[in-house]
XYZ file of N, CA, C and O in Angstrom:
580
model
N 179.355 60.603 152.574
C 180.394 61.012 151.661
C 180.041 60.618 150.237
O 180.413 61.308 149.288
N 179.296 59.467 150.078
C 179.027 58.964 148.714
C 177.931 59.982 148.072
O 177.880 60.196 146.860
N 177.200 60.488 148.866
C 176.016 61.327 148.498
C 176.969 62.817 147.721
O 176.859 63.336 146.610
N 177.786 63.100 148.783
C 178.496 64.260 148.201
C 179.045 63.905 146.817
O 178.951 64.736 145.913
N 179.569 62.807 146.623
C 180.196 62.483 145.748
C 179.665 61.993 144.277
O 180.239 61.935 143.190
N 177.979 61.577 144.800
C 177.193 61.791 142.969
C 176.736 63.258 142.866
O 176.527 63.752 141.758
N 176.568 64.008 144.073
C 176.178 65.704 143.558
C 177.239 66.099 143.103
O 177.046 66.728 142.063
N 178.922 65.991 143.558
C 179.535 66.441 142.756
C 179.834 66.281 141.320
O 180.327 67.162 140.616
N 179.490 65.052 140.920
C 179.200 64.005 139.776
C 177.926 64.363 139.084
O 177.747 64.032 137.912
N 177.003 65.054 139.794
C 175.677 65.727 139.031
C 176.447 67.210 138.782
O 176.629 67.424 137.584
N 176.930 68.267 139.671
C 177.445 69.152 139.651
C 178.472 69.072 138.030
O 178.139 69.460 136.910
N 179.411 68.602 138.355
C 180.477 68.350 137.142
C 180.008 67.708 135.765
O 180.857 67.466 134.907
N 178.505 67.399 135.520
C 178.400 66.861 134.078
C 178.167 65.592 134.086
O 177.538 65.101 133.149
N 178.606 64.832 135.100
C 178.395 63.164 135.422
C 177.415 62.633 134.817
O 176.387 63.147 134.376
N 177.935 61.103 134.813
C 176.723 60.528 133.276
C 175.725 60.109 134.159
O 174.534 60.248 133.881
N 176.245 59.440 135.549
C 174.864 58.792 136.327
C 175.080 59.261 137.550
O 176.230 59.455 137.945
N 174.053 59.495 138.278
C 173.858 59.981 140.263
C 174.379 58.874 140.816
O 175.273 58.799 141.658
N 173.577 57.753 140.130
C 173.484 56.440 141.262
C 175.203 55.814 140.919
O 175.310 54.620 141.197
N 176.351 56.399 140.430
C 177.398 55.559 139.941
C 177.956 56.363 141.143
O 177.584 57.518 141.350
N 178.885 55.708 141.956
C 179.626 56.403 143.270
C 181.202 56.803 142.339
O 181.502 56.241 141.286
N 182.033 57.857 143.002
C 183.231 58.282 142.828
C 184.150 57.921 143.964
O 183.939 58.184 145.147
N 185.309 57.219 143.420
C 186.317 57.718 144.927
C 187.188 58.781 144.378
O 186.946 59.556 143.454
N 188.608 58.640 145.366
C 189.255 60.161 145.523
C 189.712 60.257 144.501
O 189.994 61.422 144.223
N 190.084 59.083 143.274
C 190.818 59.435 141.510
C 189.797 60.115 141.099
O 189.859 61.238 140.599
N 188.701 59.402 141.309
C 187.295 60.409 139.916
C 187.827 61.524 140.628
O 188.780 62.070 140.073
N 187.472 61.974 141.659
C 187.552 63.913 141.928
C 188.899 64.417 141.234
O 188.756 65.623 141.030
N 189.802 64.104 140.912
C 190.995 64.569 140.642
C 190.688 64.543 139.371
O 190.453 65.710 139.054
N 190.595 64.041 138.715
C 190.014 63.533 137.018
C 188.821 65.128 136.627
O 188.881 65.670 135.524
N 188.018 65.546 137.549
C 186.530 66.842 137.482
C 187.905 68.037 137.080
O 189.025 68.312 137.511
N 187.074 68.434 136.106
C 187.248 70.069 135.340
C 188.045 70.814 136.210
O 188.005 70.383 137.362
N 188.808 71.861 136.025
C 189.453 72.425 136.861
C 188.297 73.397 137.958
O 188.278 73.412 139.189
N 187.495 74.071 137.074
C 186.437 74.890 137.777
C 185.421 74.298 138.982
O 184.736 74.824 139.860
N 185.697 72.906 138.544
C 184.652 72.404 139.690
C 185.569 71.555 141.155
O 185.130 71.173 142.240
N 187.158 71.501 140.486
C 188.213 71.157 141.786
C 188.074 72.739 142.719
O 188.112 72.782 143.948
N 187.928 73.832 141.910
C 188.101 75.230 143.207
C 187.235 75.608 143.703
O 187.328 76.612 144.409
N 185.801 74.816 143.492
C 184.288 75.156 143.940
C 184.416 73.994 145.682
O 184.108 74.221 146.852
N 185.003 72.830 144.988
C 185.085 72.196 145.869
C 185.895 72.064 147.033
O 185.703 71.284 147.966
N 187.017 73.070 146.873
C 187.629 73.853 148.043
C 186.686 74.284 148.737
O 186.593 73.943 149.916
N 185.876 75.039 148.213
C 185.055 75.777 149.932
C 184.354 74.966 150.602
O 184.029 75.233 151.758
N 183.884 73.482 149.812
C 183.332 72.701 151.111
C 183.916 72.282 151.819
O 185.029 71.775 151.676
N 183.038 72.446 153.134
C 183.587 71.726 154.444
C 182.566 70.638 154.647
O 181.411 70.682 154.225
N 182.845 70.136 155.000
C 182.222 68.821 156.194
C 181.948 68.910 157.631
O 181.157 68.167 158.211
N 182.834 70.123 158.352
C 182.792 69.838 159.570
C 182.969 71.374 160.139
O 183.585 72.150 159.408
N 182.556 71.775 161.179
C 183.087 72.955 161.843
C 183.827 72.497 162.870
O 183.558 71.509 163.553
N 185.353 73.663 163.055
C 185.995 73.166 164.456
C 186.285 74.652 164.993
O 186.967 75.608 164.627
N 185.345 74.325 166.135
C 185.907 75.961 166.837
C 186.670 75.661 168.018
O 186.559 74.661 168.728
N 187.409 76.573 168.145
C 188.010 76.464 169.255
C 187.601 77.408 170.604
O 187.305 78.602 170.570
N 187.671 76.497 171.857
C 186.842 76.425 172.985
C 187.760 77.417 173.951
O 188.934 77.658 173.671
N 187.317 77.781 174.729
C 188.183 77.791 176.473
C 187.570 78.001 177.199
O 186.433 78.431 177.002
N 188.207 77.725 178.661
C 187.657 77.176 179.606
C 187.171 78.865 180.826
O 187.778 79.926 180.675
N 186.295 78.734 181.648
C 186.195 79.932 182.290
C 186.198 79.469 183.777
O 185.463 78.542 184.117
N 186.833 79.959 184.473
C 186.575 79.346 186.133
C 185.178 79.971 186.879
O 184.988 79.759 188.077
N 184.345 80.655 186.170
C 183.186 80.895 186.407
C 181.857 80.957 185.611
O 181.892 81.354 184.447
N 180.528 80.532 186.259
C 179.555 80.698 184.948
C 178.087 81.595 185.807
O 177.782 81.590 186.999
N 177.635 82.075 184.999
C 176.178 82.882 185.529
C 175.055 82.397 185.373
O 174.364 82.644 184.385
N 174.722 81.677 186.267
C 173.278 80.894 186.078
C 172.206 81.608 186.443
O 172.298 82.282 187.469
N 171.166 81.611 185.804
C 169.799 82.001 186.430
C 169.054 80.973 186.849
O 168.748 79.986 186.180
N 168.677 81.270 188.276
C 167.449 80.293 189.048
C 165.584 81.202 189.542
O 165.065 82.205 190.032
N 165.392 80.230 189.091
C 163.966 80.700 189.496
C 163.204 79.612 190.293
O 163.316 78.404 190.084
N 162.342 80.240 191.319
C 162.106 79.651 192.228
C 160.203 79.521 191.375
O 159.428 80.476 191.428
N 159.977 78.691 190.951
C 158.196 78.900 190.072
C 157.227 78.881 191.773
O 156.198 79.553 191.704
N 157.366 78.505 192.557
C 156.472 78.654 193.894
C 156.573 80.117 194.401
O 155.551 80.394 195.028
N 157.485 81.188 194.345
C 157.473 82.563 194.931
C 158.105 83.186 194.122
O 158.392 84.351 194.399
N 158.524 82.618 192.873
C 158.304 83.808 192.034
C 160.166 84.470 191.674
O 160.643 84.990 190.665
N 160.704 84.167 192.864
C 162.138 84.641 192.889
C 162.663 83.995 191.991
O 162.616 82.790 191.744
N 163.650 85.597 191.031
C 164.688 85.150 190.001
C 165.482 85.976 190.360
O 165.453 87.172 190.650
N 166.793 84.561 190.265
C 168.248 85.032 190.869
C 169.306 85.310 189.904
O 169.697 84.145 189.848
N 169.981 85.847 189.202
C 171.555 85.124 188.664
C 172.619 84.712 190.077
O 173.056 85.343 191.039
N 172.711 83.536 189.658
C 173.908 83.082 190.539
C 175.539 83.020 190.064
O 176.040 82.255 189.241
N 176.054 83.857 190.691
C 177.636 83.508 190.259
C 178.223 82.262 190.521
O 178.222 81.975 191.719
N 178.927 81.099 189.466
C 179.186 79.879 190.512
C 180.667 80.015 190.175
O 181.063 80.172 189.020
N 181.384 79.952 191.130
C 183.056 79.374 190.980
C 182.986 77.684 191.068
O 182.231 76.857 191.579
N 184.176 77.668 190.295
C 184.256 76.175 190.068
C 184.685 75.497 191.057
O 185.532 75.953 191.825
N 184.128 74.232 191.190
C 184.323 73.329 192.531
C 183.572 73.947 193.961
O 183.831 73.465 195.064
N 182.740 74.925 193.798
C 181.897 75.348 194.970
C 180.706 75.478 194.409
O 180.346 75.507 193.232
N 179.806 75.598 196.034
C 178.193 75.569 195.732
C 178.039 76.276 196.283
O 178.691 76.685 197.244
N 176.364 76.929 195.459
C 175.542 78.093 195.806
C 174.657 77.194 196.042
O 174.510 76.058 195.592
N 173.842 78.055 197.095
C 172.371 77.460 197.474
C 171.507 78.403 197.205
O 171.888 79.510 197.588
N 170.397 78.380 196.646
C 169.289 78.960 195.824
C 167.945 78.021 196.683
O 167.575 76.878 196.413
N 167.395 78.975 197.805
C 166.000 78.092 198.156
C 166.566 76.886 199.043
O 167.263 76.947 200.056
N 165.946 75.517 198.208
C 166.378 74.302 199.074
C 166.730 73.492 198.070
O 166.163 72.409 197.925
N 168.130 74.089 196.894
C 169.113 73.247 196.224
C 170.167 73.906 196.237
O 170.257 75.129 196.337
N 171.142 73.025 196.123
C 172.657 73.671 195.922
C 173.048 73.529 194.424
O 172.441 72.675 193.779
N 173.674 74.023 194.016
C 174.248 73.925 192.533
C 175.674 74.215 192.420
O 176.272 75.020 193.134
N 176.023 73.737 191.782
C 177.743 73.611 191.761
C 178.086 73.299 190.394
O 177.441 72.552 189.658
N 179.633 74.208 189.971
C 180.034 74.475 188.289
C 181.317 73.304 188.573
O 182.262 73.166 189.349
N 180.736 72.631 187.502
C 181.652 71.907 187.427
C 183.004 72.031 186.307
O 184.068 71.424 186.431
N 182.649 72.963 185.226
C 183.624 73.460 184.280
C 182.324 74.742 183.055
O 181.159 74.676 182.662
N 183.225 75.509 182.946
C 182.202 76.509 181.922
C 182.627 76.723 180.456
O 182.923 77.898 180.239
N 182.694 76.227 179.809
C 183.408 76.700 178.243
C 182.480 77.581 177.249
O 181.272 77.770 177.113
N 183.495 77.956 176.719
C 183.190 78.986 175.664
C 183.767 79.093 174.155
O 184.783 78.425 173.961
N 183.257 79.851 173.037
C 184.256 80.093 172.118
C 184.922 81.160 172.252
O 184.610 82.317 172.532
N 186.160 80.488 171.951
C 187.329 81.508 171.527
C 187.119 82.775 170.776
O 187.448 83.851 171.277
N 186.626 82.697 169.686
C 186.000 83.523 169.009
C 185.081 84.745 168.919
O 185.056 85.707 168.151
N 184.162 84.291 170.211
C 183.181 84.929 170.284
C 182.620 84.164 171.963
O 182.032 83.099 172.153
N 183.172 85.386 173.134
C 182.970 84.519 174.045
C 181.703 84.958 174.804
O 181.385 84.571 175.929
N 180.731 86.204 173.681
C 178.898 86.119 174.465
C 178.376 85.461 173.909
O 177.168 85.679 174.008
N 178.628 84.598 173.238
C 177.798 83.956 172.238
C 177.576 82.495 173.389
O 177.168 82.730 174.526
N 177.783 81.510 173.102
C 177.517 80.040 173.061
C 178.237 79.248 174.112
O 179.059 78.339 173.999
N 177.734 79.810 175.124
C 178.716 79.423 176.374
C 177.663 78.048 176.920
O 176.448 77.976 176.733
N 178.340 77.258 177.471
C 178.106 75.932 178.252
C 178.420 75.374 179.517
O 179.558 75.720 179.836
N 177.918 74.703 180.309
C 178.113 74.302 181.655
C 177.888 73.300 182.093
O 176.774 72.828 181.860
N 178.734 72.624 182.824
C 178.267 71.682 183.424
C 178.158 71.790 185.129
O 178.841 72.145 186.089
N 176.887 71.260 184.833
C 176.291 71.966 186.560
C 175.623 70.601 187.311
O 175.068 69.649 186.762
N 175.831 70.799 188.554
C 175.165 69.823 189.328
C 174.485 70.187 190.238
O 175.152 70.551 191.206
N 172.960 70.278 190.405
C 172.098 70.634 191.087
C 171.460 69.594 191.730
O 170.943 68.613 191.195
N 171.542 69.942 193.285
C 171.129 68.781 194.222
C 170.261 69.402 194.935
O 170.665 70.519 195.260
N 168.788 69.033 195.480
C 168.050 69.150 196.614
C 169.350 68.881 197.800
O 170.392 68.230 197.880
N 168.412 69.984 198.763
C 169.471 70.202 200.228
C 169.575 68.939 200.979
O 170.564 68.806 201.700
N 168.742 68.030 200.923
C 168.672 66.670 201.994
C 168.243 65.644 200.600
O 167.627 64.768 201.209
N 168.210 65.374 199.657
C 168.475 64.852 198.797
C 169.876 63.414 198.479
O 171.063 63.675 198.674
N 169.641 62.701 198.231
C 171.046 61.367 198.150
C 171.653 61.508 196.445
O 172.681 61.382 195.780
N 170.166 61.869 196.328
C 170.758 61.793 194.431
C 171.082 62.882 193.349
O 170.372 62.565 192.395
N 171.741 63.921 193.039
C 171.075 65.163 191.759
C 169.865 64.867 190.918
O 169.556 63.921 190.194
N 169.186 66.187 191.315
C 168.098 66.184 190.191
C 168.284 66.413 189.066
O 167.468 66.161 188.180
N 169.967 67.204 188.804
C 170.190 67.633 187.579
C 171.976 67.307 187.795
O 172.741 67.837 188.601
N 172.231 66.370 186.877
C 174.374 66.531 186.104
C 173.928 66.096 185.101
O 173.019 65.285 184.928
N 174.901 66.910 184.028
C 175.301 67.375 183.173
C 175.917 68.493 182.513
O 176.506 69.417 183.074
N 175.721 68.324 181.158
C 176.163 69.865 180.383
C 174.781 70.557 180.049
O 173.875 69.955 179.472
N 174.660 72.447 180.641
C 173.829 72.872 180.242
C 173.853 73.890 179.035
O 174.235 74.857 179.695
N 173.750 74.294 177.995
C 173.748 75.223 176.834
C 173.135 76.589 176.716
O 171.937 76.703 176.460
N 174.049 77.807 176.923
C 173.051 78.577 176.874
C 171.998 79.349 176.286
O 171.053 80.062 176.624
N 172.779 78.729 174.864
C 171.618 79.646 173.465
C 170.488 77.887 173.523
O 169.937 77.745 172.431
N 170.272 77.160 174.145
C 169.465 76.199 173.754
C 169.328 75.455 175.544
O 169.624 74.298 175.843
N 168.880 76.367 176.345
C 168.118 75.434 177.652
C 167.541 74.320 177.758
O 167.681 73.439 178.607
N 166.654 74.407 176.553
C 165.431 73.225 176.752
C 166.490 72.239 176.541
O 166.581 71.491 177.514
N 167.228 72.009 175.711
C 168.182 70.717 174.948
C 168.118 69.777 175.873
O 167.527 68.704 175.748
N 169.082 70.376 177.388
C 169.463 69.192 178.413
C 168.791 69.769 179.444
O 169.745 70.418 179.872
N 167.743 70.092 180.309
C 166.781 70.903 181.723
C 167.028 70.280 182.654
O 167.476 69.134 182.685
N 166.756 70.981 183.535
C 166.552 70.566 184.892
C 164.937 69.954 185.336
O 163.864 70.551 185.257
N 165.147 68.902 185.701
C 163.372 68.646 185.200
C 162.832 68.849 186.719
O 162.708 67.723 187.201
N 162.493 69.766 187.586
C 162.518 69.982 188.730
C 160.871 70.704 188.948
O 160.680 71.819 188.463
N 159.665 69.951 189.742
C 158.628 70.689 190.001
C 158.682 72.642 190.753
O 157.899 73.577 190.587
N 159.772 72.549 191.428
C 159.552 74.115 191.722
C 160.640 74.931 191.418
O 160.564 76.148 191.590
N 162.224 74.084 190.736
C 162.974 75.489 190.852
C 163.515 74.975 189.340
O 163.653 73.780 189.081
N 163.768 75.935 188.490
C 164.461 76.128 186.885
C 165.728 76.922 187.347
O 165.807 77.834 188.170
N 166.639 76.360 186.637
C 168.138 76.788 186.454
C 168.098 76.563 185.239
O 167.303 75.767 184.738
N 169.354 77.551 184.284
C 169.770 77.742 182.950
C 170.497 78.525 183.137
O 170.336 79.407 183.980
N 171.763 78.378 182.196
C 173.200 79.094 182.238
C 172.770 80.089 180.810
O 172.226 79.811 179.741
N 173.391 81.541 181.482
C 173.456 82.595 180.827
C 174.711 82.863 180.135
O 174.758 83.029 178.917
N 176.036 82.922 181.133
C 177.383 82.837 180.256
C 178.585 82.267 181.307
O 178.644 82.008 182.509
N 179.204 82.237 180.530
C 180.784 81.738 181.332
C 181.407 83.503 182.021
O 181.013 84.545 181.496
N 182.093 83.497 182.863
C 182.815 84.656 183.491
C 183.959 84.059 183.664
O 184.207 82.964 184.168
N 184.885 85.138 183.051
C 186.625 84.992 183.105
C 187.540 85.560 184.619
O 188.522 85.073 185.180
N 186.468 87.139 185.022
C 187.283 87.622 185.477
C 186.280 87.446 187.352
O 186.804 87.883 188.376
C-alpha cells in the first residue's frame, strides 16, 4: 500500500518517492488525480457457484485411452485401476466456460492412500497434477444440468 502511495505522490507532483502518505495526504491530491484514483482496484472479487457435476479427462499413458468422465458429486468413476470422485465443482458466475475448478480425489483401486486430493484448475492443470506414472486426470468444466 505504501508503494501505491509514493506513485501516487510521484503521479500527483509529490516532492519525494521515498516520503510515505496516509489516508489525509490522498484527500489533500488535486481533484484530477482523486478521479484517476477511483479506477484503482487492489483486488478482484468474482463471484463463484457451485455445480453438482464436473468433466474430467483421463488418460491412460500405457494404452493410450482418453476418456471424459462425467463425475456427480459424492460418487466414483473408475477409469482403468483408479477411482476418482468430485468432491465439489465451482465456477464463475459470470462466465461459466471459462475457469472452472475441482476438487477431486483420485485413488488407485487397492491403494490405502490418494495419489491425488485436492483442487484441480482448468485453464491451468499443471498448477496442482496428479503426479501418477500411468494415468493423467485434468478437469475440463463444471456441468449444471
Amino acid at each position: 500500500m505504501k508503494a501505491l502511495i509514493a506513485c501516487v505522490a510521484i503521479m500527483a507532483g509529490g516532492a519525494a518517492a521515498a516520503q510515505t502518505l496516509d489516508l489525509e495526504d490522498l484527500r489533500e491530491l488535486p481533484q484530477g488525480t482523486q478521479r484517476e484514483l477511483q479506477d484503482i482496484t487492489t483486488e478482484t472479487v468474482e463471484r463463484i457457484s457451485h455445480a453438482p457435476k464436473a468433466v474430467v479427462r483421463a488418460l491412460d499413458r500405457l494404452t493410450g485411452q482418453v476418456e471424459d468422465l462425467e463425475l456427480i458429486q459424492g460418487r466414483t468413476v473408475r477409469f482403468g485401476h483408479i477411482d476418482v470422485a468430485l468432491g465439489d465443482c465451482r465456477y464463475p458466475v459470470d462466465n461459466p466456460a471459462s475457469d472452472a475448478y475441482a476438487y477431486l480425489v483420485v485413488q488407485e483401486v487397492e491403494a490405502d492412500e490418494p495419489a491425488f486430493q485436492g483442487w484441480m484448475v482448468a485453464s491451468s492443470p499443471a498448477l496442482n497434477a496428479l503426479d501418477h506414472p500411468r494415468y493423467d486426470v485434468w478437469v475440463l468444466r463444471c456441468a449444471t444440468a
